[in-house]
CSV table of C-alpha atoms in Angstrom, one decimal:
chain,number,residue,atom,x,y,z
A,18,MET,CA,0.3,-12.2,-0.1
A,19,ILE,CA,0.1,-8.5,-1.2
A,20,VAL,CA,-1.9,-6.2,1.1
A,21,LEU,CA,-3.3,-3.0,-0.1
A,22,ILE,CA,-4.5,-0.4,2.6
A,23,SER,CA,-6.9,1.9,1.0
A,24,GLU,CA,-10.5,2.7,0.6
A,25,ASP,CA,-10.5,3.1,-3.1
A,26,LEU,CA,-12.4,0.3,-4.8
A,27,MET,CA,-11.0,1.3,-8.4
A,28,MET,CA,-7.3,1.1,-7.3
A,29,SER,CA,-8.2,-2.3,-5.3
A,30,SER,CA,-9.5,-3.8,-8.6
A,31,THR,CA,-6.4,-2.6,-10.5
A,32,VAL,CA,-4.1,-4.0,-8.0
A,33,SER,CA,-5.9,-7.1,-7.7
A,34,ALA,CA,-6.0,-8.0,-11.4
A,35,ALA,CA,-1.9,-7.3,-11.3
A,36,VAL,CA,-1.5,-9.7,-8.6
A,37,ARG,CA,-3.9,-12.5,-9.9
A,38,ALA,CA,-2.0,-12.2,-13.2
A,39,GLU,CA,1.1,-13.2,-11.3
A,40,GLY,CA,-0.7,-15.9,-9.4
A,41,GLY,CA,-0.4,-14.1,-6.1
A,42,THR,CA,-2.7,-13.5,-3.3
A,43,PHE,CA,-4.2,-10.2,-2.6
A,44,ARG,CA,-5.9,-8.5,0.4
A,45,PHE,CA,-7.8,-5.3,0.6
A,46,VAL,CA,-8.2,-3.5,3.9
A,47,ALA,CA,-9.2,0.0,5.0
A,48,SER,CA,-6.9,0.7,7.9
A,49,VAL,CA,-3.4,-0.4,9.4
A,50,GLU,CA,-5.3,-2.2,12.1
A,51,ARG,CA,-7.0,-4.6,9.8
A,52,ALA,CA,-3.9,-5.0,7.9
A,53,ASN,CA,-2.1,-6.2,11.3
A,54,VAL,CA,-5.1,-8.8,11.5
A,55,LYS,CA,-4.7,-10.0,8.0
A,56,LEU,CA,-0.7,-10.3,8.5
A,57,GLU,CA,-1.2,-12.4,11.4
A,58,GLY,CA,0.3,-15.9,10.6
A,59,ASN,CA,0.7,-14.8,6.9
A,60,ASN,CA,3.6,-13.9,4.7
A,61,CYS,CA,3.4,-10.5,3.1
A,62,GLU,CA,5.5,-10.1,0.2
A,63,LEU,CA,4.5,-6.5,-0.4
A,64,LEU,CA,2.5,-3.8,1.5
A,65,LEU,CA,0.9,-1.0,-0.6
A,66,VAL,CA,-0.4,2.0,1.3
A,67,ASP,CA,-2.7,4.8,0.1
A,68,LEU,CA,-1.6,7.7,2.0
A,69,GLN,CA,-5.0,9.4,1.6
A,70,ALA,CA,-6.7,6.4,3.5
A,71,LYS,CA,-9.1,8.0,6.1
A,72,ASP,CA,-7.9,8.2,9.5
A,73,LEU,CA,-4.4,6.6,8.9
A,74,ASP,CA,-2.5,6.0,11.9
A,75,TRP,CA,1.0,7.1,11.1
A,76,ASP,CA,2.6,5.6,14.1
A,77,ALA,CA,1.0,2.2,13.6
A,78,LEU,CA,1.9,2.3,9.9
A,79,ALA,CA,5.6,3.1,10.7
A,80,GLU,CA,5.7,-0.2,12.8
A,81,LEU,CA,4.0,-1.9,10.1
A,82,VAL,CA,6.3,-0.9,7.4
A,83,ALA,CA,9.2,-1.9,9.5
A,84,ARG,CA,7.9,-5.7,9.6
A,85,VAL,CA,7.3,-6.4,5.9
A,86,PRO,CA,9.9,-6.9,3.4
A,87,ARG,CA,8.7,-4.3,0.8
A,88,ALA,CA,6.3,-1.4,1.3
A,89,VAL,CA,5.1,1.1,-1.4
A,90,ALA,CA,3.1,4.2,-0.6
A,91,TYR,CA,1.3,6.4,-2.8
A,92,ALA,CA,-1.0,9.4,-3.0
A,93,GLN,CA,-2.5,11.9,-5.7
A,94,HIS,CA,0.3,14.0,-7.1
A,95,VAL,CA,-1.6,17.3,-5.7
A,96,ASN,CA,-1.1,15.9,-2.1
A,97,VAL,CA,2.4,17.0,-1.7
A,98,ASP,CA,2.3,17.0,2.1
A,99,LEU,CA,1.1,13.3,2.3
A,100,LEU,CA,3.9,12.4,-0.3
A,101,ARG,CA,6.7,14.3,1.8
A,102,ARG,CA,5.3,12.7,4.9
A,103,GLY,CA,5.3,9.1,3.3
A,104,ARG,CA,8.9,9.6,2.2
A,105,GLU,CA,9.9,10.1,5.9
A,106,LEU,CA,8.8,6.4,6.7
A,107,ALA,CA,10.9,3.6,5.6
A,108,PHE,CA,8.9,3.0,2.3
A,109,GLU,CA,10.8,1.2,-0.6
A,110,SER,CA,9.3,4.0,-2.7
A,111,VAL,CA,6.4,6.8,-2.5
A,112,LEU,CA,4.8,7.3,-5.8
A,113,THR,CA,1.9,9.4,-7.2
A,114,ARG,CA,-1.2,7.5,-7.7
A,115,GLY,CA,-0.5,7.9,-11.5
A,116,GLN,CA,2.8,6.3,-11.1
A,117,LEU,CA,1.5,3.5,-9.3
A,118,HIS,CA,-1.3,2.8,-11.7
A,119,ALA,CA,1.0,2.8,-14.8
A,120,GLY,CA,3.6,0.7,-13.0
A,121,ILE,CA,1.5,-1.7,-11.2
A,122,ALA,CA,2.5,-4.9,-13.0
A,123,GLU,CA,6.3,-4.1,-12.2
A,124,VAL,CA,5.6,-3.3,-8.5
A,125,VAL,CA,3.7,-6.4,-8.1
A,126,THR,CA,6.4,-8.5,-10.3
A,127,GLY,CA,8.9,-7.1,-7.7
A,128,ALA,CA,7.1,-8.6,-5.0
A,129,ALA,CA,7.3,-11.9,-6.6
A,130,GLU,CA,10.9,-12.0,-7.5
């Protein structure tokens, strides 16, 4: 299962299409709290996190990232502070939104390997 924490329906659609193309399962949630609920009893191969998500609980996010095998964060390139803060956590990578959008198939495929 691949979980996306975001409020962005367009990115949700992009990720969902890439996950479906790989035959995977996708869940879209708006908060770390909802992600924790979705992960109960489920195997999460990849956690994607929109660092611009409203009211992001950074402490809970750090705990969640530590529990999953792969975690990738992203934000718009102009949000330098959020990108820097994301790099302080144990994410596999922190990308700009454009980088994620352009490489979503590779990010998702890496979760299926």
